[in-house]
Amino acid sequence: MRYYLLGLFVAVTVVLCVVGFRGQKTERPPIEIFDDMDRQAKVKYQKPSEFFADGQASRMPISGTVPATIPIDDQYFVTGAIGNQWGDGMPKSVTVSSKFMAAGKERYEINCRVCHGSTGMGNGIVTQYGLAGVANLTDERIRAMSDGEIFNTITKGKGQMMGYGANITPQDRWAVVAYIRALQRSQKASLSDVPETEREKLLKK
Amino acid sequence: MANLFPKETNIVPIKIILCKVITVILIVLGITYYFTPKYTRIGYKPTQPVAFDHSLHAGQLGLDCRYCHSFGTVSSHSNVPTTQTCMNCHRQVKSNSPKLAPLRESWETGKPMKWIKIHQAPDYVYFNHSAHLNRGISCASCHGKINEMEVVWHDKSHSMGWCLECHRNPEFHIRPQEEVFNLDWKAGDGSTKAQVEQGRELVKKWGVNPSQNCQACHR
């Protein structure tokens, strides 16, 4: 009995030393105890695949094709250009509403604020870490720029800025254009821009 | 014949039974403790090819989760960023850092970065990120406080029981839609009571009725 208990104590100690406790940080991948069908031979998001020669499960679009989600009959909506020129104003399929502006604000704050800053002045947090040449979205050059050109800059980038076309849908890119216009206006706003009901509140401050 | 077996032999059967019972209890305890995702998954903290620091990017710089994980709200899958997303800044910021060498290599060759996946649901589980993110379930509810992690680890068990716990009582996790990506958010004074009270209201307001049907996750 004594030897048995001693042996048991040693065994428990060895197990605890080897496998440790719950929640310990480890580099060892999770053990799958009953691993039936846990990992199936199917194509998964952003995973390698032996089926394709380049080893990638995610495929690039075949050249000359367009995703079905992108309308092909509204070129301005997708490219920001009408013929050979940048267009101005919102595309036909876009309705500017407060919901649309809110979407623009949300996308702006996710994707643009880091560099261009909350107000668009080009003073985002990344500029403190060595990113130079960030455009001030409220200056004259951008104010004078057509909506289509801003849309194209968001899509494909310009100068040091790279394109965000892959990260933001066309609809949301137009919303960001609208929000940038709102930021520009807010920097040169006069009292007459404020709705009459709100003016008194502002004057009191 | 009377002296063939000494007297203590009488308690040998009891001792054997006792030893067996202790052994069985220990084995059962061991299995309950170890054979569960609470042990097997929690704490998995692999070394990534580039030591991306979430506490710096999402915490200190205040990058929104969706800057990199851009499709979580519209897709079942929350994507790992493309190399270009990193290069948006890192062509200029720390552009010569040896730590970023694998990233530059990926950028030049077009080969994807080989990030190690930490949270891997089994292939028969169809989890949908957008369904949760668009109904007030924060990243933090399932992934922990990623914005404070220098190196990300598997923080919650992601076992089926753990999923069902929240599907049965969503008021413990549901939060206002605009706070989903604010991982530091806490209801009211930060107490569970405040969370449950607000959670109940939201569940009622949105008519949240999480499925407990097998078919919801296993098709």
CSV table of C-alpha atoms in Angstrom, one decimal:
chain,number,residue,atom,x,y,z
A,1,MET,CA,0.0,0.0,0.0
A,2,ARG,CA,2.7,2.4,1.0
A,3,TYR,CA,4.6,1.7,-2.2
A,4,TYR,CA,1.5,2.0,-4.2
A,5,LEU,CA,0.6,5.5,-2.8
A,6,LEU,CA,4.2,6.6,-3.3
A,7,GLY,CA,4.0,5.4,-6.9
A,8,LEU,CA,0.7,7.2,-7.4
A,9,PHE,CA,2.1,10.4,-6.0
A,10,VAL,CA,5.1,10.2,-8.3
A,11,ALA,CA,2.8,9.5,-11.3
A,12,VAL,CA,0.5,12.4,-10.5
A,13,THR,CA,3.6,14.7,-10.1
A,14,VAL,CA,5.1,13.6,-13.4
A,15,VAL,CA,1.7,14.1,-15.2
A,16,LEU,CA,1.4,17.6,-13.7
A,17,CYS,CA,4.9,18.5,-14.7
A,18,VAL,CA,4.6,17.2,-18.2
A,19,VAL,CA,1.1,18.5,-19.2
A,20,GLY,CA,0.7,21.4,-16.7
A,21,PHE,CA,-2.4,23.2,-15.9
A,22,ARG,CA,-5.4,24.7,-17.7
A,23,GLY,CA,-4.7,28.1,-19.3
A,24,GLN,CA,-0.9,27.9,-19.4
A,25,LYS,CA,0.6,29.6,-22.4
A,26,THR,CA,2.1,27.2,-24.8
A,27,GLU,CA,3.5,27.0,-28.3
A,28,ARG,CA,2.0,23.5,-28.7
A,29,PRO,CA,-0.9,23.4,-31.1
A,30,PRO,CA,-4.2,22.3,-29.5
A,31,ILE,CA,-4.6,18.6,-29.2
A,32,GLU,CA,-7.6,17.2,-30.9
A,33,ILE,CA,-8.6,14.2,-28.7
A,34,PHE,CA,-11.4,12.9,-30.8
A,35,ASP,CA,-10.4,14.3,-34.2
A,36,ASP,CA,-13.0,12.6,-36.4
A,37,MET,CA,-13.6,15.0,-39.3
A,38,ASP,CA,-12.2,17.9,-37.5
A,39,ARG,CA,-9.9,18.7,-40.4
A,40,GLN,CA,-11.6,17.9,-43.8
A,41,ALA,CA,-10.0,17.9,-47.2
A,42,LYS,CA,-12.0,20.9,-48.4
A,43,VAL,CA,-11.1,24.4,-49.7
A,44,LYS,CA,-11.1,26.8,-46.8
A,45,TYR,CA,-10.7,30.6,-46.5
A,46,GLN,CA,-7.1,31.8,-46.7
A,47,LYS,CA,-5.8,28.3,-46.4
A,48,PRO,CA,-3.2,26.5,-48.5
A,49,SER,CA,-4.5,23.8,-50.9
A,50,GLU,CA,-2.5,21.1,-52.6
A,51,PHE,CA,-5.1,21.0,-55.4
A,52,PHE,CA,-3.9,24.1,-57.1
A,53,ALA,CA,-0.4,24.4,-58.6
A,54,ASP,CA,0.4,27.6,-56.7
A,55,GLY,CA,-0.7,26.1,-53.4
A,56,GLN,CA,-3.4,28.7,-52.6
A,57,ALA,CA,-7.0,27.8,-51.9
A,58,SER,CA,-8.2,31.4,-52.5
A,59,ARG,CA,-8.1,32.1,-56.2
A,60,MET,CA,-7.4,35.4,-58.0
A,61,PRO,CA,-10.2,36.6,-60.3
A,62,ILE,CA,-9.6,35.3,-63.8
A,63,SER,CA,-8.4,38.2,-66.0
A,64,GLY,CA,-11.2,39.9,-67.9
A,65,THR,CA,-13.9,38.9,-65.4
A,66,VAL,CA,-15.8,41.0,-62.9
A,67,PRO,CA,-17.3,39.8,-59.6
A,68,ALA,CA,-21.1,39.5,-59.9
A,69,THR,CA,-21.5,41.9,-57.0
A,70,ILE,CA,-20.1,44.8,-59.1
A,71,PRO,CA,-22.7,46.4,-61.4
A,72,ILE,CA,-21.3,46.5,-65.0
A,73,ASP,CA,-23.9,49.0,-66.4
A,74,ASP,CA,-22.9,51.8,-64.1
A,75,GLN,CA,-19.2,52.6,-64.9
A,76,TYR,CA,-19.2,55.8,-63.0
A,77,PHE,CA,-20.3,54.0,-59.8
A,78,VAL,CA,-17.3,51.6,-60.1
A,79,THR,CA,-14.6,53.8,-61.6
A,80,GLY,CA,-15.4,57.4,-60.8
A,81,ALA,CA,-14.8,58.3,-64.4
A,82,ILE,CA,-17.2,59.3,-67.1
A,83,GLY,CA,-15.6,58.6,-70.4
A,84,ASN,CA,-12.0,60.0,-70.1
A,85,GLN,CA,-12.8,62.4,-67.4
A,86,TRP,CA,-13.4,62.3,-63.7
A,87,GLY,CA,-17.1,62.8,-62.9
A,88,ASP,CA,-18.5,65.0,-60.2
A,89,GLY,CA,-21.5,64.4,-58.0
A,90,MET,CA,-22.8,61.1,-56.6
A,91,PRO,CA,-23.7,58.2,-59.0
A,92,LYS,CA,-27.3,57.6,-59.8
A,93,SER,CA,-27.6,54.4,-57.8
A,94,VAL,CA,-26.4,56.2,-54.6
A,95,THR,CA,-28.9,58.1,-52.4
A,96,VAL,CA,-27.3,60.5,-49.9
A,97,SER,CA,-29.1,60.1,-46.6
A,98,SER,CA,-28.1,60.4,-42.9
A,99,LYS,CA,-27.6,56.6,-42.9
A,100,PHE,CA,-25.3,56.9,-45.9
A,101,MET,CA,-23.3,59.6,-44.2
A,102,ALA,CA,-23.0,57.5,-41.0
A,103,ALA,CA,-21.6,54.6,-43.1
A,104,GLY,CA,-19.1,57.1,-44.6
A,105,LYS,CA,-18.1,58.3,-41.2
A,106,GLU,CA,-17.7,54.7,-40.0
A,107,ARG,CA,-15.5,53.7,-43.0
A,108,TYR,CA,-13.5,56.9,-42.8
A,109,GLU,CA,-12.7,56.3,-39.1
A,110,ILE,CA,-11.7,52.7,-39.8
A,111,ASN,CA,-9.6,53.2,-42.9
A,112,CYS,CA,-8.6,56.9,-43.3
A,113,ARG,CA,-8.4,58.4,-39.8
A,114,VAL,CA,-5.1,56.6,-39.0
A,115,CYS,CA,-3.3,58.8,-41.5
A,116,HIS,CA,-5.6,61.7,-42.4
A,117,GLY,CA,-6.8,62.3,-38.9
A,118,SER,CA,-10.3,62.6,-37.5
A,119,THR,CA,-10.9,66.0,-39.1
A,120,GLY,CA,-9.0,65.2,-42.3
A,121,MET,CA,-6.2,67.6,-41.6
A,122,GLY,CA,-3.5,65.0,-42.4
A,123,ASN,CA,-2.4,64.7,-38.8
A,124,GLY,CA,-3.4,61.1,-38.0
A,125,ILE,CA,-1.6,59.1,-35.4
A,126,VAL,CA,0.7,57.3,-37.9
A,127,THR,CA,2.3,60.7,-38.9
A,128,GLN,CA,3.9,60.6,-35.5
A,129,TYR,CA,5.6,57.3,-36.4
A,130,GLY,CA,7.3,58.4,-39.5
A,131,LEU,CA,4.7,58.5,-42.2
A,132,ALA,CA,5.3,61.6,-44.3
A,133,GLY,CA,3.4,63.4,-47.0
A,134,VAL,CA,-0.1,62.7,-45.8
A,135,ALA,CA,-2.5,64.9,-47.7
A,136,ASN,CA,-4.7,67.4,-45.8
A,137,LEU,CA,-8.1,66.6,-47.1
A,138,THR,CA,-9.5,70.0,-46.2
A,139,ASP,CA,-7.1,72.1,-48.3
A,140,GLU,CA,-8.0,73.8,-51.5
A,141,ARG,CA,-6.5,71.2,-53.8
A,142,ILE,CA,-8.7,68.5,-52.5
A,143,ARG,CA,-11.7,70.8,-52.2
A,144,ALA,CA,-11.4,71.5,-55.9
A,145,MET,CA,-10.9,67.9,-56.8
A,146,SER,CA,-13.9,66.2,-58.4
A,147,ASP,CA,-15.8,63.5,-56.5
A,148,GLY,CA,-14.8,60.9,-59.1
A,149,GLU,CA,-11.1,61.6,-58.7
A,150,ILE,CA,-11.3,61.3,-54.9
A,151,PHE,CA,-13.2,58.0,-55.4
A,152,ASN,CA,-10.4,56.8,-57.7
A,153,THR,CA,-7.8,57.8,-55.2
A,154,ILE,CA,-9.5,55.8,-52.5
A,155,THR,CA,-9.8,52.8,-54.9
A,156,LYS,CA,-6.3,52.8,-56.3
A,157,GLY,CA,-4.3,55.1,-54.1
A,158,LYS,CA,-2.0,57.9,-55.1
A,159,GLY,CA,1.6,58.7,-54.4
A,160,GLN,CA,2.5,57.1,-51.1
A,161,MET,CA,-1.0,56.0,-50.4
A,162,MET,CA,-2.0,52.6,-51.6
A,163,GLY,CA,-5.4,51.6,-52.8
A,164,TYR,CA,-8.3,50.7,-50.5
A,165,GLY,CA,-10.4,49.3,-53.2
A,166,ALA,CA,-10.0,45.8,-51.9
A,167,ASN,CA,-11.0,46.7,-48.4
A,168,ILE,CA,-14.0,49.1,-48.9
A,169,THR,CA,-17.0,48.3,-51.2
A,170,PRO,CA,-17.8,50.8,-54.0
A,171,GLN,CA,-20.9,51.9,-52.2
A,172,ASP,CA,-18.9,52.6,-49.0
A,173,ARG,CA,-16.2,54.4,-51.0
A,174,TRP,CA,-18.8,56.8,-52.3
A,175,ALA,CA,-20.0,57.3,-48.7
A,176,VAL,CA,-16.4,58.1,-47.7
A,177,VAL,CA,-16.3,60.7,-50.5
A,178,ALA,CA,-19.4,62.3,-49.1
A,179,TYR,CA,-18.0,62.3,-45.6
A,180,ILE,CA,-14.8,63.9,-46.8
A,181,ARG,CA,-16.9,66.7,-48.4
A,182,ALA,CA,-18.7,67.1,-45.0
A,183,LEU,CA,-15.4,67.4,-43.2
A,184,GLN,CA,-14.2,70.0,-45.7
A,185,ARG,CA,-17.4,72.0,-45.2
A,186,SER,CA,-17.1,71.7,-41.4
A,187,GLN,CA,-13.7,73.4,-41.5
A,188,LYS,CA,-15.2,76.4,-43.3
A,189,ALA,CA,-18.6,76.5,-41.8
A,190,SER,CA,-20.6,79.6,-41.1
A,191,LEU,CA,-23.5,80.1,-38.8
A,192,SER,CA,-25.9,79.9,-41.8
A,193,ASP,CA,-24.8,76.2,-42.3
A,194,VAL,CA,-26.3,75.3,-38.9
A,195,PRO,CA,-30.0,74.4,-38.9
A,196,GLU,CA,-32.0,77.2,-37.3
A,197,THR,CA,-33.2,75.0,-34.5
A,198,GLU,CA,-29.6,74.3,-33.4
A,199,ARG,CA,-28.2,77.8,-33.8
A,200,GLU,CA,-29.3,79.1,-30.4
A,201,LYS,CA,-27.5,76.2,-28.6
A,202,LEU,CA,-24.3,77.0,-30.5
A,203,LEU,CA,-24.5,80.8,-29.8
A,204,LYS,CA,-24.8,80.1,-26.0
A,205,LYS,CA,-21.4,78.4,-25.9
B,1,MET,CA,-2.0,-25.0,7.4
B,2,ALA,CA,-3.2,-22.3,9.7
B,3,ASN,CA,0.1,-20.4,9.3
B,4,LEU,CA,0.3,-20.4,5.6
B,5,PHE,CA,-1.2,-16.9,5.2
B,6,PRO,CA,-0.3,-14.3,7.9
B,7,LYS,CA,-3.1,-12.4,9.6
B,8,GLU,CA,-2.7,-9.2,7.6
B,9,THR,CA,-3.7,-11.1,4.4
B,10,ASN,CA,-7.3,-10.6,5.6
B,11,ILE,CA,-7.3,-6.9,4.7
B,12,VAL,CA,-5.5,-7.3,1.4
B,13,PRO,CA,-8.8,-7.4,-0.6
B,14,ILE,CA,-9.9,-4.1,1.0
B,15,LYS,CA,-6.5,-2.6,0.2
B,16,ILE,CA,-6.8,-3.7,-3.4
B,17,ILE,CA,-10.3,-2.3,-3.7
B,18,LEU,CA,-9.2,1.0,-2.1
B,19,CYS,CA,-6.2,1.3,-4.5
B,20,LYS,CA,-8.4,0.6,-7.5
B,21,VAL,CA,-11.0,3.2,-6.4
B,22,ILE,CA,-8.3,5.8,-5.9
B,23,THR,CA,-6.8,5.0,-9.3
B,24,VAL,CA,-10.1,5.2,-11.0
B,25,ILE,CA,-11.1,8.5,-9.3
B,26,LEU,CA,-7.7,10.0,-10.3
B,27,ILE,CA,-8.1,8.9,-13.9
B,28,VAL,CA,-11.6,10.3,-14.1
B,29,LEU,CA,-10.5,13.6,-12.6
B,30,GLY,CA,-7.6,13.7,-15.0
B,31,ILE,CA,-9.8,13.2,-18.0
B,32,THR,CA,-12.4,15.8,-16.8
B,33,TYR,CA,-9.6,18.3,-16.3
B,34,TYR,CA,-7.5,17.6,-19.4
B,35,PHE,CA,-9.7,16.2,-22.1
B,36,THR,CA,-11.6,19.4,-22.7
B,37,PRO,CA,-10.9,22.5,-24.8
B,38,LYS,CA,-10.5,24.4,-21.6
B,39,TYR,CA,-7.2,22.7,-21.3
B,40,THR,CA,-6.4,21.7,-24.9
B,41,ARG,CA,-7.1,25.1,-26.6
B,42,ILE,CA,-6.8,27.9,-24.0
B,43,GLY,CA,-3.3,29.3,-23.8
B,44,TYR,CA,-2.2,28.3,-27.3
B,45,LYS,CA,0.2,31.1,-28.1
B,46,PRO,CA,2.3,30.4,-31.2
B,47,THR,CA,5.2,32.5,-32.5
B,48,GLN,CA,4.1,34.1,-35.7
B,49,PRO,CA,6.5,34.7,-38.7
B,50,VAL,CA,6.3,38.4,-37.9
B,51,ALA,CA,5.8,39.3,-34.2
B,52,PHE,CA,2.7,41.5,-34.9
B,53,ASP,CA,1.9,43.3,-31.7
B,54,HIS,CA,-1.9,43.8,-31.3
B,55,SER,CA,-1.4,45.9,-28.1
B,56,LEU,CA,0.7,48.4,-30.1
B,57,HIS,CA,-1.5,48.5,-33.2
B,58,ALA,CA,-5.0,48.1,-31.8
B,59,GLY,CA,-4.2,49.4,-28.3
B,60,GLN,CA,-1.7,52.2,-28.5
B,61,LEU,CA,-2.3,53.5,-32.1
B,62,GLY,CA,-6.1,52.9,-31.8
B,63,LEU,CA,-6.4,51.1,-35.1
B,64,ASP,CA,-9.9,49.8,-35.6
B,65,CYS,CA,-10.1,45.9,-35.8
B,66,ARG,CA,-11.7,46.4,-39.2
B,67,TYR,CA,-8.7,48.2,-40.7
B,68,CYS,CA,-7.1,44.8,-41.1
B,69,HIS,CA,-9.9,42.3,-40.5
B,70,SER,CA,-12.0,44.2,-43.1
B,71,PHE,CA,-14.7,41.6,-43.9
B,72,GLY,CA,-15.8,40.3,-40.5
B,73,THR,CA,-19.0,42.3,-40.6
B,74,VAL,CA,-20.1,41.2,-44.1
B,75,SER,CA,-18.7,37.6,-44.3
B,76,SER,CA,-18.8,34.4,-42.3
B,77,HIS,CA,-15.0,34.6,-42.2
B,78,SER,CA,-13.1,37.4,-40.6
B,79,ASN,CA,-10.1,37.8,-42.8
B,80,VAL,CA,-6.4,38.0,-42.0
B,81,PRO,CA,-5.1,41.1,-43.7
B,82,THR,CA,-3.3,41.0,-47.0
B,83,THR,CA,0.3,41.9,-47.1
B,84,GLN,CA,-0.7,45.2,-48.8
B,85,THR,CA,-2.6,46.2,-45.7
B,86,CYS,CA,0.6,46.0,-43.7
B,87,MET,CA,2.6,47.7,-46.4
B,88,ASN,CA,0.1,50.7,-46.4
B,89,CYS,CA,2.2,52.0,-43.5
B,90,HIS,CA,5.3,49.8,-43.4
B,91,ARG,CA,6.7,50.9,-46.7
B,92,GLN,CA,7.6,54.0,-44.7
B,93,VAL,CA,7.3,53.2,-41.0
B,94,LYS,CA,10.1,50.9,-39.9
B,95,SER,CA,10.7,50.0,-43.5
B,96,ASN,CA,14.1,48.5,-42.9
B,97,SER,CA,13.4,46.7,-39.7
B,98,PRO,CA,14.8,43.1,-39.8
B,99,LYS,CA,11.7,42.0,-37.9
B,100,LEU,CA,9.6,42.8,-41.0
B,101,ALA,CA,11.8,40.9,-43.5
B,102,PRO,CA,9.3,38.1,-44.1
B,103,LEU,CA,6.7,40.8,-44.8
B,104,ARG,CA,8.9,42.5,-47.4
B,105,GLU,CA,9.7,39.1,-48.9
B,106,SER,CA,6.0,38.4,-49.3
B,107,TRP,CA,5.4,41.9,-50.8
B,108,GLU,CA,8.2,41.4,-53.4
B,109,THR,CA,7.4,37.8,-54.3
B,110,GLY,CA,3.6,37.9,-54.1
B,111,LYS,CA,3.5,34.8,-51.9
B,112,PRO,CA,1.2,35.2,-48.9
B,113,MET,CA,2.5,35.5,-45.4
B,114,LYS,CA,2.3,32.2,-43.5
B,115,TRP,CA,0.4,33.4,-40.4
B,116,ILE,CA,-0.4,30.7,-37.9
B,117,LYS,CA,-4.1,30.3,-37.3
B,118,ILE,CA,-4.8,30.3,-33.6
B,119,HIS,CA,-8.6,29.9,-33.4
B,120,GLN,CA,-9.6,27.0,-35.5
B,121,ALA,CA,-13.1,25.7,-35.2
B,122,PRO,CA,-13.4,22.1,-36.4
B,123,ASP,CA,-14.4,21.9,-40.1
B,124,TYR,CA,-17.9,20.7,-39.3
B,125,VAL,CA,-18.7,24.0,-37.4
B,126,TYR,CA,-20.1,26.8,-39.6
B,127,PHE,CA,-19.4,29.9,-37.5
B,128,ASN,CA,-20.6,33.2,-39.0
B,129,HIS,CA,-18.7,36.3,-37.9
B,130,SER,CA,-21.1,38.7,-39.5
B,131,ALA,CA,-24.1,37.3,-37.7
B,132,HIS,CA,-22.5,37.9,-34.3
B,133,LEU,CA,-20.8,41.2,-35.0
B,134,ASN,CA,-24.0,42.7,-36.4
B,135,ARG,CA,-26.0,41.8,-33.4
B,136,GLY,CA,-23.9,43.3,-30.6
B,137,ILE,CA,-21.4,40.5,-29.9
B,138,SER,CA,-18.0,42.0,-29.5
B,139,CYS,CA,-14.7,40.5,-30.7
B,140,ALA,CA,-13.7,40.4,-27.0
B,141,SER,CA,-16.5,38.0,-26.1
B,142,CYS,CA,-14.9,35.2,-28.0
B,143,HIS,CA,-11.3,36.3,-28.4
B,144,GLY,CA,-10.6,38.1,-25.2
B,145,LYS,CA,-8.9,41.5,-24.9
B,146,ILE,CA,-6.9,41.2,-28.1
B,147,ASN,CA,-6.1,44.9,-27.9
B,148,GLU,CA,-4.0,44.3,-24.8
B,149,MET,CA,-2.1,41.2,-26.1
B,150,GLU,CA,1.4,41.6,-27.3
B,151,VAL,CA,1.3,38.1,-28.6
B,152,VAL,CA,-2.2,36.7,-29.2
B,153,TRP,CA,-3.2,33.6,-27.4
B,154,HIS,CA,-6.3,31.4,-27.5
B,155,ASP,CA,-8.3,33.0,-24.6
B,156,LYS,CA,-11.6,31.2,-24.5
B,157,SER,CA,-12.4,27.5,-24.9
B,158,HIS,CA,-14.6,27.7,-28.0
B,159,SER,CA,-16.1,24.4,-26.9
B,160,MET,CA,-19.7,23.6,-27.9
B,161,GLY,CA,-20.8,24.0,-24.3
B,162,TRP,CA,-19.3,27.4,-24.3
B,163,CYS,CA,-21.1,28.4,-27.5
B,164,LEU,CA,-24.4,27.1,-26.1
B,165,GLU,CA,-23.9,28.9,-22.8
B,166,CYS,CA,-24.1,32.3,-24.6
B,167,HIS,CA,-26.8,31.1,-27.0
B,168,ARG,CA,-29.0,30.3,-24.0
B,169,ASN,CA,-28.1,33.5,-22.1
B,170,PRO,CA,-27.1,36.1,-24.6
B,171,GLU,CA,-27.7,38.9,-22.2
B,172,PHE,CA,-24.4,38.2,-20.6
B,173,HIS,CA,-22.5,39.3,-23.7
B,174,ILE,CA,-24.7,41.4,-26.0
B,175,ARG,CA,-23.8,45.1,-26.2
B,176,PRO,CA,-24.9,48.2,-28.1
B,177,GLN,CA,-24.0,47.9,-31.8
B,178,GLU,CA,-21.6,50.9,-31.8
B,179,GLU,CA,-19.5,49.4,-29.0
B,180,VAL,CA,-18.8,46.0,-30.7
B,181,PHE,CA,-15.3,47.0,-31.8
B,182,ASN,CA,-14.5,48.9,-28.6
B,183,LEU,CA,-12.9,46.0,-26.7
B,184,ASP,CA,-12.6,48.1,-23.5
B,185,TRP,CA,-16.3,48.7,-23.2
B,186,LYS,CA,-18.2,47.7,-20.1
B,187,ALA,CA,-21.9,48.1,-19.4
B,188,GLY,CA,-22.7,50.8,-16.8
B,189,ASP,CA,-20.4,50.5,-13.8
B,190,GLY,CA,-18.8,47.4,-15.2
B,191,SER,CA,-20.7,44.9,-13.0
B,192,THR,CA,-22.3,41.7,-14.3
B,193,LYS,CA,-25.6,43.0,-13.0
B,194,ALA,CA,-25.4,46.2,-15.2
B,195,GLN,CA,-24.4,44.0,-18.2
B,196,VAL,CA,-27.3,41.6,-17.7
B,197,GLU,CA,-29.9,44.5,-17.3
B,198,GLN,CA,-28.7,46.2,-20.4
B,199,GLY,CA,-28.3,42.9,-22.2
B,200,ARG,CA,-31.9,41.9,-21.5
B,201,GLU,CA,-33.2,45.2,-22.9
B,202,LEU,CA,-31.2,44.7,-26.1
B,203,VAL,CA,-32.3,41.1,-26.5
B,204,LYS,CA,-35.9,42.3,-26.2
B,205,LYS,CA,-35.4,45.3,-28.5
B,206,TRP,CA,-33.7,43.4,-31.3
B,207,GLY,CA,-35.8,40.2,-30.8
B,208,VAL,CA,-32.6,38.2,-30.4
B,209,ASN,CA,-33.4,34.5,-30.3
B,210,PRO,CA,-30.1,32.5,-30.7
B,211,SER,CA,-30.7,29.1,-32.1
B,212,GLN,CA,-29.9,26.0,-30.1
B,213,ASN,CA,-30.7,23.8,-32.9
B,214,CYS,CA,-27.9,21.5,-34.1
B,215,GLN,CA,-28.5,22.6,-37.6
B,216,ALA,CA,-27.6,26.2,-36.8
B,217,CYS,CA,-23.9,25.4,-36.6
B,218,HIS,CA,-23.6,21.9,-38.0
B,219,ARG,CA,-25.0,21.5,-41.5
